[in-house]
JSON list of C-alpha atoms in Angstrom, two decimals:
[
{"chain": "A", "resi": 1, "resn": "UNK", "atom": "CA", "xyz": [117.79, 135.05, -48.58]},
{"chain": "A", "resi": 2, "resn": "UNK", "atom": "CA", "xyz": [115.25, 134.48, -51.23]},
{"chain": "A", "resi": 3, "resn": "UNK", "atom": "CA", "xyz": [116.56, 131.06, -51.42]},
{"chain": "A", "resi": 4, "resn": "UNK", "atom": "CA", "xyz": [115.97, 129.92, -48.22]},
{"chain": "A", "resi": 5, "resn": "UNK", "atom": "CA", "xyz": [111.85, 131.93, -48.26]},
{"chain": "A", "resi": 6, "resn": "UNK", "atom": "CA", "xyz": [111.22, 129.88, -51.43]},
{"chain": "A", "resi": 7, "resn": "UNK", "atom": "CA", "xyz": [112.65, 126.47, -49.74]},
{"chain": "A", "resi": 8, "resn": "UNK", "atom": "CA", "xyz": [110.65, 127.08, -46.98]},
{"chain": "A", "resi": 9, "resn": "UNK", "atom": "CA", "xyz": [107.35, 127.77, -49.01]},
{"chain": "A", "resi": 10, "resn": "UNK", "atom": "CA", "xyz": [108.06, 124.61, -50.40]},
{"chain": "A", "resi": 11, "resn": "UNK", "atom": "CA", "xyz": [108.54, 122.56, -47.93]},
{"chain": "A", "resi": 12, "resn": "UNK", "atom": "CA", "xyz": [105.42, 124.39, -46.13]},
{"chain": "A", "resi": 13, "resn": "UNK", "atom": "CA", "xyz": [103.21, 123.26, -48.76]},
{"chain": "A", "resi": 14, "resn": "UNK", "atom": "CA", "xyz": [104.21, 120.08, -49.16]},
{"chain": "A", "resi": 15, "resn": "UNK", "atom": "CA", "xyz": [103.63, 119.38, -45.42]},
{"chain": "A", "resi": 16, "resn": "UNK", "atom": "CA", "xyz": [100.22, 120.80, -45.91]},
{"chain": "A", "resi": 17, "resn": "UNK", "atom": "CA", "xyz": [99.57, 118.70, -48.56]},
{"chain": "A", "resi": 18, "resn": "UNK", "atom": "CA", "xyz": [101.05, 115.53, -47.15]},
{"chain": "A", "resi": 19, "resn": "UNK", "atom": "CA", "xyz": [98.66, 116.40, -43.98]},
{"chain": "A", "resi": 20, "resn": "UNK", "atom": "CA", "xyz": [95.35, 116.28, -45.93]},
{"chain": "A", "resi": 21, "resn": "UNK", "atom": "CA", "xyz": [92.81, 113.48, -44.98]},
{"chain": "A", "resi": 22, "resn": "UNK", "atom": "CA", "xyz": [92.17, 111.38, -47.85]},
{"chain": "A", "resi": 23, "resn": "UNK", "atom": "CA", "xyz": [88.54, 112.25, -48.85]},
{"chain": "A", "resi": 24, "resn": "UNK", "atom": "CA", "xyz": [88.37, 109.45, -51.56]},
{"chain": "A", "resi": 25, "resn": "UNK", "atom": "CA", "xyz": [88.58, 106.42, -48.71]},
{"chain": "A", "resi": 26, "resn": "UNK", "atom": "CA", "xyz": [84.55, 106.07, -48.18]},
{"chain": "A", "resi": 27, "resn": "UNK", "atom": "CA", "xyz": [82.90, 104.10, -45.46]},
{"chain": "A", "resi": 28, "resn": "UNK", "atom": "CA", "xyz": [80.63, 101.15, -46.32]},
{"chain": "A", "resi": 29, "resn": "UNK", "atom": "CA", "xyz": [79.86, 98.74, -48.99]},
{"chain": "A", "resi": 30, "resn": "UNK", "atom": "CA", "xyz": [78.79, 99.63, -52.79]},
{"chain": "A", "resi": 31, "resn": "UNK", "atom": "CA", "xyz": [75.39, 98.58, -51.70]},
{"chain": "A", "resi": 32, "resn": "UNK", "atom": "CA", "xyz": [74.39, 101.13, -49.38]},
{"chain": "A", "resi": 33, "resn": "UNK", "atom": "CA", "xyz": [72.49, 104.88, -50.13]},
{"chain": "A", "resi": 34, "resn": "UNK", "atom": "CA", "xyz": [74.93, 106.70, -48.25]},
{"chain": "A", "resi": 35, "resn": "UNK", "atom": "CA", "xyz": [78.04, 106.98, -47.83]},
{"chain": "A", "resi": 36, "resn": "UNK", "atom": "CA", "xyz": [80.77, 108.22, -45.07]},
{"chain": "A", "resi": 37, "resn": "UNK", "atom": "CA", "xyz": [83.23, 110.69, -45.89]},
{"chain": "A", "resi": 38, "resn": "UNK", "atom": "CA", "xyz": [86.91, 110.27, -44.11]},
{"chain": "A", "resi": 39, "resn": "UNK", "atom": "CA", "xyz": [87.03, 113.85, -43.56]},
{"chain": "A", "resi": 40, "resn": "UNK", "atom": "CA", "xyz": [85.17, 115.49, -40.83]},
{"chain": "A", "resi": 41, "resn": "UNK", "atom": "CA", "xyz": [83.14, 117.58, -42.92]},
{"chain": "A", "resi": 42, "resn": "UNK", "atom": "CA", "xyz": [81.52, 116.35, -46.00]},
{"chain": "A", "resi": 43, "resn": "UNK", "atom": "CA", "xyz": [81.73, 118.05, -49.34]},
{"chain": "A", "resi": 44, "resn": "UNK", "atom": "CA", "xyz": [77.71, 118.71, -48.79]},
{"chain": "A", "resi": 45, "resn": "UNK", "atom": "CA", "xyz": [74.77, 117.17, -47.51]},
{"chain": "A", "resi": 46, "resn": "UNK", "atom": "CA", "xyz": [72.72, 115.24, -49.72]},
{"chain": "A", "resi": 47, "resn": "UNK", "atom": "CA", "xyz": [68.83, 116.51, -50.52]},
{"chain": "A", "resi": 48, "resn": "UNK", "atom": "CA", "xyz": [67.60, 116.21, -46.94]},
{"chain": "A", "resi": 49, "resn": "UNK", "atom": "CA", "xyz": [63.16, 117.12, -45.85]},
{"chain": "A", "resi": 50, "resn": "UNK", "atom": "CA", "xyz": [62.13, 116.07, -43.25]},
{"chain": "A", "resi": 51, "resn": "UNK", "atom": "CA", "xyz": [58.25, 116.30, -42.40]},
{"chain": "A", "resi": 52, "resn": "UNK", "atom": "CA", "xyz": [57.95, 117.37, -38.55]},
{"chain": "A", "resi": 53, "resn": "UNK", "atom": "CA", "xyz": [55.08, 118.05, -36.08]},
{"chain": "A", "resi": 54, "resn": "UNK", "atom": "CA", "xyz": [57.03, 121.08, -33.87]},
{"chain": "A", "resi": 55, "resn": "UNK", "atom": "CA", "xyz": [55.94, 122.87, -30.83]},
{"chain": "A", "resi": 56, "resn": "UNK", "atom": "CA", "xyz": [56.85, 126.54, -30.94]},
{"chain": "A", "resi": 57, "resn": "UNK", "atom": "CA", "xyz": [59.06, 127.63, -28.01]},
{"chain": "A", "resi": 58, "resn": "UNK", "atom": "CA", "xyz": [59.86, 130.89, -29.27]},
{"chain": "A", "resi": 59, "resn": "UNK", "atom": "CA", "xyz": [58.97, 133.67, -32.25]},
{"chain": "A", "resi": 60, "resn": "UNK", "atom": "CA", "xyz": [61.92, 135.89, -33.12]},
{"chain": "A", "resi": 61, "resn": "UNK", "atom": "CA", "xyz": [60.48, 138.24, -35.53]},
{"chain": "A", "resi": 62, "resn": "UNK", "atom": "CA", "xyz": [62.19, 141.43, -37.31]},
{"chain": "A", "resi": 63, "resn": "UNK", "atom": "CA", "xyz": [59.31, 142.04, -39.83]},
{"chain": "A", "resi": 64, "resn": "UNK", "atom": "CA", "xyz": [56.55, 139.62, -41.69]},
{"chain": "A", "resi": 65, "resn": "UNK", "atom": "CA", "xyz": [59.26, 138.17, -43.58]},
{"chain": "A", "resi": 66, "resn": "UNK", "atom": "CA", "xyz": [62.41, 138.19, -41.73]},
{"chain": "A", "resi": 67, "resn": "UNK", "atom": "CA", "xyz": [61.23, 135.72, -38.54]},
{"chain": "A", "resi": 68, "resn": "UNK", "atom": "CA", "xyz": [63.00, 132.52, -37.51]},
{"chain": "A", "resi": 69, "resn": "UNK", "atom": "CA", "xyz": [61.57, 130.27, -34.91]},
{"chain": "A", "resi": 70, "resn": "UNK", "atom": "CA", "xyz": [62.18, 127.92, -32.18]},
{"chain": "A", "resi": 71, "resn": "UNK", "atom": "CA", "xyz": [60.66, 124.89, -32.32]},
{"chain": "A", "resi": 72, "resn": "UNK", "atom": "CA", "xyz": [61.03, 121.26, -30.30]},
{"chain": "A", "resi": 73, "resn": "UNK", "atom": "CA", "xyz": [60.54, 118.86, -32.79]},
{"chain": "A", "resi": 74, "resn": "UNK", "atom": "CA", "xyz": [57.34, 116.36, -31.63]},
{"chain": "A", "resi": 75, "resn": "UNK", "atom": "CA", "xyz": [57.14, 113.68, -33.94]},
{"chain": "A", "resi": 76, "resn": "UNK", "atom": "CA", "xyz": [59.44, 113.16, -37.48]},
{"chain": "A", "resi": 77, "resn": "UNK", "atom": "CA", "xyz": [57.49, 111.28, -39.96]},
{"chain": "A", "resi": 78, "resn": "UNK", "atom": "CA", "xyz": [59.29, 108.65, -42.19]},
{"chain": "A", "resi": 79, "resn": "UNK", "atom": "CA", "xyz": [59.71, 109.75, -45.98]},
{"chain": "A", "resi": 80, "resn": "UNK", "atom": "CA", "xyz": [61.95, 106.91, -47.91]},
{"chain": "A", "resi": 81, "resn": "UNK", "atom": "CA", "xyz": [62.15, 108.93, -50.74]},
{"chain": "A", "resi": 82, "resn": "UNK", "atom": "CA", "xyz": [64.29, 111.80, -48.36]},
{"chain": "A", "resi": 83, "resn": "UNK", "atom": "CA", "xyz": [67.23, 111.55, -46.02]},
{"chain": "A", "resi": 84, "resn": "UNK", "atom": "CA", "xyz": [65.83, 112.60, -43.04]},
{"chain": "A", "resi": 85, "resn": "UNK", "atom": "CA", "xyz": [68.19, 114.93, -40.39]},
{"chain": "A", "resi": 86, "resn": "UNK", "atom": "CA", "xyz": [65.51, 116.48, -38.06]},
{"chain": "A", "resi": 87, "resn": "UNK", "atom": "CA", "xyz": [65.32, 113.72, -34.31]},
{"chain": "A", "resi": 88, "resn": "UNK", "atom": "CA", "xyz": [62.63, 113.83, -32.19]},
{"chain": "A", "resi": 89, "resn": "UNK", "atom": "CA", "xyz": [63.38, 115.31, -29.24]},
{"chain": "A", "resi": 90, "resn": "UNK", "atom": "CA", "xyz": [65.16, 118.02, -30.82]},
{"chain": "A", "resi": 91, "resn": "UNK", "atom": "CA", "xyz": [64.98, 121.53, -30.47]},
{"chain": "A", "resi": 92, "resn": "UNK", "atom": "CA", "xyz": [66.24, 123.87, -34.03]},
{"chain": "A", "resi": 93, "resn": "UNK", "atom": "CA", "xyz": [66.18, 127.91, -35.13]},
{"chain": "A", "resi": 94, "resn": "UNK", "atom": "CA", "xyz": [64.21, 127.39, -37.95]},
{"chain": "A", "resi": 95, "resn": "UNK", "atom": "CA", "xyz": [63.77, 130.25, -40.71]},
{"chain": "A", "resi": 96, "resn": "UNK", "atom": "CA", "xyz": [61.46, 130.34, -43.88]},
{"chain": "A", "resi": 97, "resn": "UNK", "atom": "CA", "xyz": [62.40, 129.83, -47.51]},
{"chain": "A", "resi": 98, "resn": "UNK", "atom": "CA", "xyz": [59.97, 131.94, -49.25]},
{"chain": "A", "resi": 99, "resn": "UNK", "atom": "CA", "xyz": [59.85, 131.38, -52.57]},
{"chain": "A", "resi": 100, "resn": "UNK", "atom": "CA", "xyz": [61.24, 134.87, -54.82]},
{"chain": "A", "resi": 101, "resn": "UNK", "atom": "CA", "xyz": [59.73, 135.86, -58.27]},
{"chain": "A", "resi": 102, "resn": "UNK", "atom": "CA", "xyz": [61.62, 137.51, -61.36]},
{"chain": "A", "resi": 103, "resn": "UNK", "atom": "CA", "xyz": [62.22, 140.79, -59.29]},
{"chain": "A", "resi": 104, "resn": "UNK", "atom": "CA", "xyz": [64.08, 139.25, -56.38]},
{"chain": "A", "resi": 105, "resn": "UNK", "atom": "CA", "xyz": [60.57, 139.91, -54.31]},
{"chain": "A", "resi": 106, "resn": "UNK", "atom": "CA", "xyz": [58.93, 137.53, -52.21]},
{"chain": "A", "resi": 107, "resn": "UNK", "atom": "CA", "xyz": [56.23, 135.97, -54.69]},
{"chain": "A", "resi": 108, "resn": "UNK", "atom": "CA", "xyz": [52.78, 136.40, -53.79]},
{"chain": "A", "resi": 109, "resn": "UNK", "atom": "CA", "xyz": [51.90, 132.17, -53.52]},
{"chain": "A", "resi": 110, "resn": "UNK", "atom": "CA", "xyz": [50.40, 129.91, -51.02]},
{"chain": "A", "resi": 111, "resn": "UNK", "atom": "CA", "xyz": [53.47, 128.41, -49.69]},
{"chain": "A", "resi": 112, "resn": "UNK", "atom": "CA", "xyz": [54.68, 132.47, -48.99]},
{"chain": "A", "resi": 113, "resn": "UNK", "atom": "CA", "xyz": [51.21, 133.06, -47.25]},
{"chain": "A", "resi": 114, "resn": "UNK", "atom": "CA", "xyz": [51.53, 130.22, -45.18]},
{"chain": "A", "resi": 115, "resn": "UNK", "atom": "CA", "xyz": [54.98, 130.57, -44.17]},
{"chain": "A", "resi": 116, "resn": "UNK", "atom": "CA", "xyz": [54.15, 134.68, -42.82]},
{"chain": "A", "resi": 117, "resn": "UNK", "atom": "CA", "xyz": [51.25, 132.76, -41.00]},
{"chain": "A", "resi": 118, "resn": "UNK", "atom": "CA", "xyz": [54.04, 131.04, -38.83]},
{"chain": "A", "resi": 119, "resn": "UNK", "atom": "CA", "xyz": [54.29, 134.47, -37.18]},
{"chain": "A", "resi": 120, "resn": "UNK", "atom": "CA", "xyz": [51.36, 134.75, -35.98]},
{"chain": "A", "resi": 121, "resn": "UNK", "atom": "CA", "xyz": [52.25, 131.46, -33.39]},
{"chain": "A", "resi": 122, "resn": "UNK", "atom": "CA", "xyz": [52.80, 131.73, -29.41]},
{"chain": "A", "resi": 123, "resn": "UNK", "atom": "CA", "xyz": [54.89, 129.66, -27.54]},
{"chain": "A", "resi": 124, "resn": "UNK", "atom": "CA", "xyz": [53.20, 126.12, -26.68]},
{"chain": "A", "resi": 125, "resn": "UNK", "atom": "CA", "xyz": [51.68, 126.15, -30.36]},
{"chain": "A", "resi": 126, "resn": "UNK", "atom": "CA", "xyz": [51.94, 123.33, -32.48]},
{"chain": "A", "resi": 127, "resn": "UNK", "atom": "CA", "xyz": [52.37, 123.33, -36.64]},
{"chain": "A", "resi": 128, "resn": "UNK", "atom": "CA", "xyz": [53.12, 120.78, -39.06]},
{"chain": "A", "resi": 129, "resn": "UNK", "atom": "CA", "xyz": [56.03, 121.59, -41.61]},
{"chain": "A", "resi": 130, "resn": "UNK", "atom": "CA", "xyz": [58.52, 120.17, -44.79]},
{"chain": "A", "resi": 131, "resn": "UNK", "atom": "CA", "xyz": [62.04, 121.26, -42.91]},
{"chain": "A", "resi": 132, "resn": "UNK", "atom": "CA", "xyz": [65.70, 120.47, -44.33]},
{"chain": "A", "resi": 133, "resn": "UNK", "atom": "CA", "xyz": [69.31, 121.51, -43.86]},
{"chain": "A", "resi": 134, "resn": "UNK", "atom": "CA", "xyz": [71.43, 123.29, -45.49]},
{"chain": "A", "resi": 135, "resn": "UNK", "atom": "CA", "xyz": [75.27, 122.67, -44.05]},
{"chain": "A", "resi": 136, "resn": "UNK", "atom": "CA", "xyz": [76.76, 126.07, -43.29]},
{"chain": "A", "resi": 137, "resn": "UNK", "atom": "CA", "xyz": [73.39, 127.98, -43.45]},
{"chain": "A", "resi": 138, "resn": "UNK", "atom": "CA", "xyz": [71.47, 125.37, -40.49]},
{"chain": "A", "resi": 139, "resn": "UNK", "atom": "CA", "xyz": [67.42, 124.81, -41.01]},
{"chain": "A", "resi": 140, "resn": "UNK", "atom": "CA", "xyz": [64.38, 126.14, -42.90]},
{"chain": "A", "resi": 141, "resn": "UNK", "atom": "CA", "xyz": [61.33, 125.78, -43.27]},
{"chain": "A", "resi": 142, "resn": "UNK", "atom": "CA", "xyz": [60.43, 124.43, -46.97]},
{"chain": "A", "resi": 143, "resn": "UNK", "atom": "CA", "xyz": [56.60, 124.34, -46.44]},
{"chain": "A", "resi": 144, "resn": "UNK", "atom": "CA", "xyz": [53.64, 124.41, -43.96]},
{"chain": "A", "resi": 145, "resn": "UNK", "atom": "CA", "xyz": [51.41, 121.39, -43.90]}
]
């Protein structure tokens, strides 16, 4: 009996294995800044901001520092030196990356300042932010312009 549970472990994982995409195929000529991944979901997501106009369509707020928003991206502005995810057109649940200090506490900076300030928006507001993704986690907000 344990022969034939050990065979069929075997032969289990070697269909699983022989079933794998191969990830190392990639899309595209040497030339090119990105490339395409056979699989259907990438290893990660290269460094992505994205520098957005939004209007606010909705404040979701728990306390001064655990808010996300909804926001209909206006206009995207071109950075070459960033991949850029965010379309126009879009709408996104964005939440803030405040920075941390030493103690694991939300450091007393600018950037942290104007991030809380994002609570203080209504619906039909407009704000100009640094945005990227994170694959697995979805969008934040990096900085307010």
């Amino acid at each position: 009996m344990k022969f034939i549970i050990h065979l069929f472990l075997a032969v289990f994982a070697f269909i699983i294995v022989s079933c794998s995409p191969d990830v190392s195929r990639q899309a595209g000529s040497g030339s090119g800044t990105q490339t395409i991944s056979s699989s259907k979901f990438p290893a990660h997501i290269a460094e992505n901001k994205s520098t957005v106009t939004a209007e606010v369509e909705g404040v979701f707020i728990k306390d001064r520092t655990d808010f996300f928003i909804k926001a209909r991206i206006l206009k995207v502005e071109d950075n070459p030196a960033y991949l850029s995810l965010a379309l126009q057109g879009a709408s996104y649940i964005l939440v803030p990356s405040f920075q941390f200090d030493d103690n694991k506490k939300i450091a007393d900076s600018e950037k942290n300042k104007n991030l809380e300030g994002l609570t203080k928006l209504k619906v039909g507001d407009t704000f100009k932010a640094v945005i990227y993704y994170e694959q697995f986690y979805g969008w934040y907000i990096e900085n307010v312009l």
